[in-house]
Amino acid sequence: MEYVRIGLIGLGQRGSQIMRDVLLANEKIRVVAVCDLYPDRVEAAIKQATDAGFAAPFGTADYREVISRDDVDACLVICSWEDHIRVAVAALRAGKPVGMEVGGAYSVEECWELVHAQEETGTPFMFLENCCYGRREMMVMNMAEQGILGDIIHCAGSYEHDLRYEITHGKELRHYRLRNYIHRNCENYPTHELGPIAQILRVNRGNRMLSLTSTASRAAGLHQYVLEKKADDEELVNTTFKQGDVVTTVIKCAGGETIRLTLGTCLPRFYSRNFTVCGTKGMYEENSDSIFLDGNEEMMKTEWNWHTQFGNASKYEEQYDHPVWDKFLHDGVRGGHGGMDWLVYGEFVDCLLENRPFPIDVYDAAAWMSITPLSEQSISTGSMPVAIPDFTNGKWTSR
Amino acid sequence: MEYVRIGLIGLGQRGSQIMRDVLLANEKIRVVAVCDLYPDRVEAAIKQATDAGFAAPFGTADYREVISRDDVDACLVICSWEDHIRVAVAALRAGKPVGMEVGGAYSVEECWELVHAQEETGTPFMFLENCCYGRREMMVMNMAEQGILGDIIHCAGSYEHDLRYEITHGKELRHYRLRNYIHRNCENYPTHELGPIAQILRVNRGNRMLSLTSTASRAAGLHQYVLEKKADDEELVNTTFKQGDVVTTVIKCAGGETIRLTLGTCLPRFYSRNFTVCGTKGMYEENSDSIFLDGNEEMMKTEWNWHTQFGNASKYEEQYDHPVWDKFLHDGVRGGHGGMDWLVYGEFVDCLLENRPFPIDVYDAAAWMSITPLSEQSISTGSMPVAIPDFTNGKWTSR
């Protein structure tokens, strides 16, 4: 097999971007079926494929028609958050390997359903967390694996992204975030920052996340934005958003490490995942893009005027860039979101073609996605600590 | 009265630095009595004064001799954390106005004792939180007051300072941190970052802190440091430090705002208070020293390559530096810690000479210092949420 024949389920903003930036550009991929509830999106995707010189893929509004096709080798699930697990479970049970896009879960139960579907069928499953393939994330992962940072004690990360336009234009954009921000109050998008951290802390592979607390600020940003930018939309002006503007979640791990997550999508700000890794020998922090290594005399001297070290991480690229990125830079960075999309979808396809296990598996997906309903529990009970299930049922101690 | 006659209680690292940088340099101050449990420190302080051309202050090991002297107009309490409140209460009850240095409390009860002593005597009390006088803190406070940042929704700050040398050399330095890090596990030093945030959020003046959760990582940094740097100190090598390397505390306010505090003093890192203020119209973050304002087209364009904005806060100094700092820069910045010490002690003295109320009062001290024992409670009960007392007994709604 020279390429993987893909059934693509979900053709919204993310699905069409991945189609354009990755699926139609990677020679190891053929899109043979596309699916969305909106017919115009299906038509547009078929046109994307034919415009790029490929045969027209099969189009449908019913994902069950995709997962049952013999010419589909694997499914990509890029639909709305609410349907990720339901569709992925159906595809696994139909025997189709699944690559599933990111987002939080709605209940701990659906995380278990995903685990059970994978365990019972043995069908390969990969969680497509692109930020596990970010250049800085992989460089720091590489440094951590080499012991440069010592024992890793504390990590932090954020999904801080001004999404006020996208959320409040949910009707026009047909975007699921709007209904989520109206109805829920939780860490609704934890995996971009948690994924790389969980890999560094070897979560589900000798470590696991034990418990969390979560605290939400009041919700003010979206309503103020609506009053200013969409004052003529009476329905929206009268809408109360439940989602707090900033949600802070703190996770404790079996190894004694702590992880701090921040969701901040309703206030004006620069984009940041603020990926931060603190060990007994050194640290990296994204917002200053700085590395601090123990015993480095120059660094120790600048303790009080550390702003001079802004961006010094780039000096470490030559020595510590991850081999995956060394090759990527050499070959030429491609695909969306600074190359991360290209890498994560490429890994999905390469694992299938080379019959290798996926690096981000169903236990990772379940654990990372479960943070969303668990944070909702904690917030709704006044930041009470909440236990995080062991989705491996003990296998984390020997994996 | 042209100057304030000061009784200085506590002559350790901080006391002697303040003596040198501020007390002997500010013409509105005369140090007439000095006190420490160690006689050599008393001698050194007397010598500091006479070397600077002043009359020798009275020296003693008994703070009660200081607070009972007729020639002492006011007392400065700069002793070890454990004695801050005990000494301050005694001075208040002796009718001496008190300036008390920072640190966390040991029990909620002693915070109440401080409040009661001040309320019952009416003696003026000021908490000497120098970071409330930091240039960036005051600039952002000024911007917040002018509404430039909109409604403030979330704030964060840190005391992240590599103190491994100071802590593990506690015997040689006669420093109280050593015994604290051996025995306690808490947010032991919250006020540097919390002070300016509490002022911005008008805590105790129309707002208050309602509850917190606190989570500690394991303790690894100090032990590893001892093994590497003090391997010949058998007692220290065999010491177990209870204090977690990183402690994350999340506070919820009556106004729905959240405050995130980080203590990180046991791992190698650059110094940072990472003062962060997020509002509905804009934000400031210290670690990137950047300001982001809503509607600024240039900023909105750089959403994805925001690293270009590193340090852009300096562009706002001319427009938004606090009047206190405008004057300070014009007159010439003096004193320790980038001028903050000069300003906070100067304000203490000026308020006394001009008979003005102190800007940081006993309710602020009690609320800010109570975070330490409350975080200890939360950590010891698995990050359970803990209520924060209202030390104003309702006066915060009308102050």
PDB file of C-alpha atoms in Angstrom, chain A residues 160-166 225 264-271, chain B residues 292 294 300 303:
ATOM      1  CA  GLU A 160      -5.230  31.561  25.628  1.00  0.00           C
ATOM      2  CA  HIS A 161      -6.729  32.704  22.373  1.00  0.00           C
ATOM      3  CA  ASP A 162      -9.077  35.587  21.758  1.00  0.00           C
ATOM      4  CA  LEU A 163     -12.028  33.715  20.254  1.00  0.00           C
ATOM      5  CA  ARG A 164     -14.645  36.403  20.859  1.00  0.00           C
ATOM      6  CA  TYR A 165     -15.304  36.861  17.147  1.00  0.00           C
ATOM      7  CA  GLU A 166     -15.591  33.150  16.417  1.00  0.00           C
ATOM      8  CA  TYR A 225     -18.081  42.151  23.023  1.00  0.00           C
ATOM      9  CA  GLY A 264      -8.663  32.114  28.349  1.00  0.00           C
ATOM     10  CA  THR A 265     -10.706  32.638  25.200  1.00  0.00           C
ATOM     11  CA  CYS A 266     -13.120  35.464  26.021  1.00  0.00           C
ATOM     12  CA  LEU A 267     -10.783  38.397  26.619  1.00  0.00           C
ATOM     13  CA  PRO A 268      -8.547  40.424  24.295  1.00  0.00           C
ATOM     14  CA  ARG A 269      -5.025  39.001  24.324  1.00  0.00           C
ATOM     15  CA  PHE A 270      -2.217  37.583  22.281  1.00  0.00           C
ATOM     16  CA  TYR A 271      -2.335  33.905  21.445  1.00  0.00           C
TER      17      TYR A 271
ATOM     18  CA  PHE B 292      -2.181  43.948  24.632  1.00  0.00           C
ATOM     19  CA  ASP B 294      -8.315  45.511  22.384  1.00  0.00           C
ATOM     20  CA  MET B 300      -4.617  41.995  16.384  1.00  0.00           C
ATOM     21  CA  GLU B 303      -1.975  37.298  17.053  1.00  0.00           C
TER      22      GLU B 303
END
